[in-house]
């Protein structure tokens, strides 16, 4: 069979991607062109084979895991949020203690072994210092945990 | 949740945070999405991961109603499958693909599933084949889903079909003698 310049358009015709006028011309052409007709039939057979090929099936366990994916994600987010909150509290406590110690080196640290991660190089504003002292004394009492 | 609830309603409930809607969506489309992901990835565990990522991505993705909910989910799944494969390749430096057989395999055996059928294609070719042949997406829709130019869709589809027809012995257009 002689090659045909239109063969490269057969796939677009088959996929419905040609403009209406072009598609009409192509339909007429294919009726009289064995090369393009063969290409069209080949594409049709391939589509039939793909459509007939079964898809892999998930197990019941897989489906159950998928169905619970959102709940598991939510739980994970809550756990992370809890961990972040705890980390923020620890950092805040360390910062408050650090400020208190910088302001009043004679004030004893009570009850907790804290690794100070940031040095207080600057004197904090008086209001912040007051709040920090209050929180530090509160935390110190809390850390004492009712010990005599 | 009854079938009277449409997929669109289900999706809205899902995006408002309903666990029941999520489970129902999996019940309706989970098997198919898994089959699609498995056809692209060829691995049951990766397929499950891809579907899970796709469903979770659907929680916050915008559904514009241009296609059915299932087709929309397939698009997300196919995209997630591609991302997952690239991630796996970076992590594992996966073994190279086996070379294609020298001779056509012959007529498609009904027992060959789609994952096996597509296993010799590069993943980006599998993606366009699935979106075109299973979901009948237009070239433009495929381009949007995969975020690639339309011309790339056409060339990938052409090469994928050529390769499949060679592998599975579908008739090719006769070539002129000496060409």
XYZ file of C-alpha atoms in Angstrom:
327
model
C 0.000 0.000 0.000
C 1.185 3.505 -0.760
C 1.782 5.696 2.289
C -0.744 8.419 2.953
C -0.077 11.912 4.226
C -3.343 11.848 6.159
C -2.410 8.881 8.352
C -0.910 11.129 11.001
C -4.338 12.732 11.461
C -6.146 9.446 12.047
C -5.426 9.374 15.796
C -6.726 12.918 16.249
C -9.795 11.963 14.188
C -10.297 8.848 16.273
C -9.948 10.819 19.497
C -12.435 13.454 18.351
C -9.807 16.171 18.327
C -10.326 17.484 14.794
C -12.469 20.493 13.998
C -15.908 19.482 12.625
C -15.065 20.374 8.992
C -11.748 18.581 9.181
C -13.379 15.564 10.800
C -15.970 15.338 7.989
C -13.240 15.474 5.346
C -11.257 12.846 7.199
C -14.252 10.527 7.466
C -14.747 10.730 3.703
C -11.047 10.195 3.097
C -10.816 7.135 5.323
C -13.584 5.411 3.405
C -11.411 5.437 0.331
C -7.934 5.083 1.855
C -6.911 1.569 2.965
C -3.838 2.864 4.830
C -5.819 5.267 6.990
C -8.597 2.718 7.418
C -6.083 0.181 8.665
C -4.652 2.741 11.087
C -8.131 3.527 12.394
C -8.942 -0.155 12.918
C -5.642 -0.682 14.660
C -6.455 2.127 17.083
C -9.906 0.664 17.660
C -8.473 -2.778 18.406
C -5.993 -1.287 20.834
C -8.779 0.577 22.648
C -10.806 -2.625 22.844
C -7.836 -4.495 24.301
C -7.243 -1.810 26.904
C -10.927 -1.675 27.817
C -11.017 -5.470 28.139
C -7.914 -5.700 30.312
C -9.028 -6.101 33.925
C -7.930 -3.594 36.535
C -6.158 -4.820 39.644
C -8.516 -5.112 42.610
C -7.719 -3.927 46.121
C -8.132 -6.280 49.044
C -10.810 -5.642 51.659
C -8.086 -4.580 54.075
C -6.758 -2.042 51.584
C -10.230 -0.593 51.117
C -10.738 -0.402 54.865
C -7.402 1.395 55.244
C -8.378 3.839 52.509
C -11.771 4.467 54.104
C -10.090 5.352 57.398
C -7.343 7.477 55.811
C -8.976 10.757 56.743
C -9.493 9.772 60.373
C -5.895 8.590 60.588
C -4.689 11.845 59.063
C -6.759 13.832 61.584
C -5.322 11.837 64.463
C -1.822 12.458 63.149
C -2.469 16.189 62.911
C -3.844 16.266 66.469
C -0.813 14.379 67.767
C 1.494 16.788 65.964
C -0.437 19.785 67.282
C -0.169 18.345 70.788
C 3.565 17.849 70.405
C 3.990 21.364 69.018
C 1.981 22.829 71.872
C 4.091 20.958 74.394
C 7.252 22.147 72.658
C 5.972 25.717 72.670
C 5.208 25.503 76.386
C 8.702 24.182 77.117
C 10.299 26.937 75.038
C 8.174 29.556 76.733
C 9.110 28.233 80.153
C 12.790 28.200 79.272
C 12.538 31.724 77.924
C 10.717 32.993 81.005
C 13.239 31.404 83.331
C 16.041 32.786 81.289
C 14.619 36.280 81.516
C 14.092 35.926 85.216
C 17.617 34.711 85.756
C 19.040 37.546 83.687
C 17.030 40.048 85.673
C 17.752 38.613 89.043
C 20.676 36.266 89.204
C 20.171 35.805 92.898
C 16.734 34.210 92.331
C 17.087 30.434 92.650
C 15.779 28.024 90.041
C 13.502 25.566 91.674
C 12.746 22.043 90.771
C 13.532 21.739 87.050
C 16.712 20.981 85.169
C 16.345 23.301 82.227
C 18.751 23.722 79.393
C 18.801 27.390 78.566
C 18.830 27.691 74.798
C 18.992 31.424 74.402
C 20.965 33.987 76.326
C 19.199 37.138 77.348
C 21.616 39.727 76.086
C 19.243 42.614 76.316
C 17.306 43.884 79.245
C 13.627 43.189 78.580
C 11.053 45.961 79.062
C 9.789 46.293 82.680
C 6.252 45.110 81.861
C 7.548 41.963 80.159
C 9.863 41.368 83.050
C 6.998 41.646 85.519
C 4.899 39.169 83.579
C 7.893 36.874 83.178
C 8.606 36.957 86.891
C 5.016 36.163 87.677
C 4.993 33.253 85.224
C 8.348 32.034 86.448
C 7.220 32.022 90.057
C 4.046 30.247 89.016
C 5.989 27.653 87.045
C 8.475 27.283 89.882
C 5.638 26.583 92.283
C 4.149 24.178 89.809
C 7.470 22.451 89.350
C 7.810 22.130 93.115
C 4.668 20.046 92.835
C 3.548 20.541 96.424
C 6.851 19.421 97.859
C 7.474 20.736 101.343
C -25.121 6.730 53.138
C -27.497 5.941 50.285
C -26.848 6.059 46.559
C -29.497 8.805 46.411
C -26.765 11.155 47.523
C -24.933 12.255 44.409
C -21.172 12.187 44.124
C -21.193 15.979 44.022
C -23.133 16.177 47.301
C -20.837 13.601 48.789
C -17.820 15.633 47.766
C -19.252 18.769 49.367
C -19.862 16.885 52.628
C -16.402 15.419 52.410
C -14.851 18.842 52.041
C -16.811 20.005 55.085
C -15.094 17.304 57.088
C -17.485 14.344 57.049
C -15.736 11.031 57.762
C -18.843 9.175 56.593
C -18.726 10.952 53.230
C -15.074 10.063 52.875
C -15.784 6.401 53.581
C -18.701 6.401 51.146
C -16.572 7.928 48.405
C -14.018 5.177 48.948
C -16.838 2.643 48.845
C -18.048 3.987 45.494
C -14.792 4.713 43.722
C -11.971 3.213 45.749
C -11.753 0.000 43.725
C -11.603 1.792 40.409
C -9.106 4.397 41.616
C -6.940 1.634 42.995
C -7.107 -0.211 39.664
C -6.051 2.933 37.820
C -3.192 3.629 40.233
C -2.082 0.010 40.043
C -2.122 0.122 36.240
C 0.213 3.105 36.334
C 2.466 2.082 39.207
C 2.381 -1.710 38.879
C 2.725 -2.112 42.628
C -0.145 -2.741 45.050
C 1.397 -0.851 47.963
C 2.312 2.150 45.860
C -1.174 2.037 44.335
C -2.744 2.209 47.778
C -0.476 5.106 48.732
C -1.331 6.982 45.543
C -5.088 6.547 46.058
C -4.806 7.608 49.680
C -2.848 10.716 48.722
C -5.353 11.469 45.969
C -8.354 11.150 48.279
C -6.732 13.341 50.902
C -5.783 15.864 48.222
C -9.425 15.874 47.108
C -10.388 17.216 50.547
C -8.968 20.601 49.683
C -8.938 20.551 45.862
C -11.420 22.596 43.880
C -14.007 20.601 41.916
C -15.290 22.762 39.087
C -17.795 20.290 37.725
C -16.195 20.086 34.282
C -16.126 16.287 34.495
C -17.759 13.681 36.691
C -16.471 13.380 40.240
C -14.999 10.004 39.360
C -13.092 11.370 36.376
C -11.909 14.276 38.518
C -10.684 11.829 41.147
C -8.987 9.737 38.466
C -7.140 12.845 37.304
C -5.895 13.514 40.827
C -4.959 9.857 41.271
C -2.995 9.750 38.011
C -1.142 12.902 38.981
C -0.416 11.554 42.471
C 0.800 8.291 40.954
C 3.286 10.206 38.815
C 4.495 12.219 41.803
C 4.805 9.090 43.915
C 6.832 7.328 41.234
C 9.215 10.259 40.935
C 9.599 10.311 44.715
C 10.282 6.573 44.797
C 12.853 6.917 42.031
C 14.659 9.597 43.978
C 14.651 7.470 47.120
C 15.414 4.060 45.757
C 17.135 4.671 42.453
C 14.785 2.024 41.137
C 16.071 -0.744 38.958
C 15.958 0.098 35.246
C 12.984 -1.027 33.215
C 13.432 -4.376 31.472
C 14.112 -3.945 27.762
C 11.123 -4.450 25.492
C 10.754 -7.883 23.961
C 12.267 -8.270 20.525
C 9.141 -9.892 19.161
C 5.522 -8.937 19.656
C 3.893 -10.745 22.552
C 0.954 -11.657 20.373
C -2.732 -11.079 20.744
C -3.690 -9.721 24.141
C -4.454 -12.492 26.526
C -7.652 -11.860 28.436
C -5.779 -12.801 31.617
C -3.310 -9.939 31.222
C -4.457 -7.107 33.378
C -3.909 -3.469 32.539
C -0.929 -3.132 34.870
C 0.892 -5.897 33.017
C -0.152 -4.512 29.685
C 1.273 -1.078 30.463
C 4.279 -2.314 32.402
C 6.701 -1.825 29.505
C 5.763 1.798 28.969
C 7.396 4.733 30.703
C 5.168 6.088 33.444
C 4.342 9.319 31.616
C 3.050 7.239 28.704
C 0.948 5.106 31.039
C -0.623 8.257 32.436
C -1.804 9.556 29.067
C -3.042 6.120 27.988
C -5.130 5.753 31.145
C -6.594 9.247 30.915
C -7.398 8.904 27.221
C -8.450 5.277 26.905
C -10.208 4.744 30.231
C -11.527 8.204 30.978
C -11.827 9.464 27.377
C -10.379 12.813 28.338
C -9.634 15.291 25.571
C -6.026 16.222 24.860
C -6.687 19.566 26.518
C -8.069 17.954 29.674
C -5.103 15.577 29.857
C -2.763 18.536 29.439
C -4.466 20.278 32.363
C -4.398 17.225 34.608
C -0.735 16.474 33.973
C 0.233 20.141 33.649
C 2.043 19.584 30.387
C 1.599 21.197 26.951
C -1.055 19.763 24.678
C 1.582 18.926 22.065
C 3.362 16.782 24.647
C 0.104 14.925 25.301
C -0.217 14.169 21.590
C 3.350 12.974 21.204
C 3.219 10.813 24.347
C -0.082 9.296 23.294
C 1.265 8.584 19.826
C 4.411 6.910 21.144
C 2.504 4.952 23.789
C 0.052 3.592 21.247
C 2.818 2.718 18.827
C 4.649 0.826 21.528
C 1.550 -1.033 22.690
C 0.595 -1.980 19.157
C 4.084 -3.313 18.562
C 4.114 -5.210 21.846
C 0.701 -6.734 21.419
C 0.819 -7.450 17.735
C -1.928 -5.155 16.586
C -1.841 -4.477 12.887
C 0.276 -1.611 11.737
C -0.356 0.348 8.575
C 1.461 -1.433 5.796
C 4.673 0.202 4.824
C 5.645 0.526 1.212
C 8.335 -1.853 0.021
C 11.810 -0.371 0.459
C 10.589 2.447 2.665
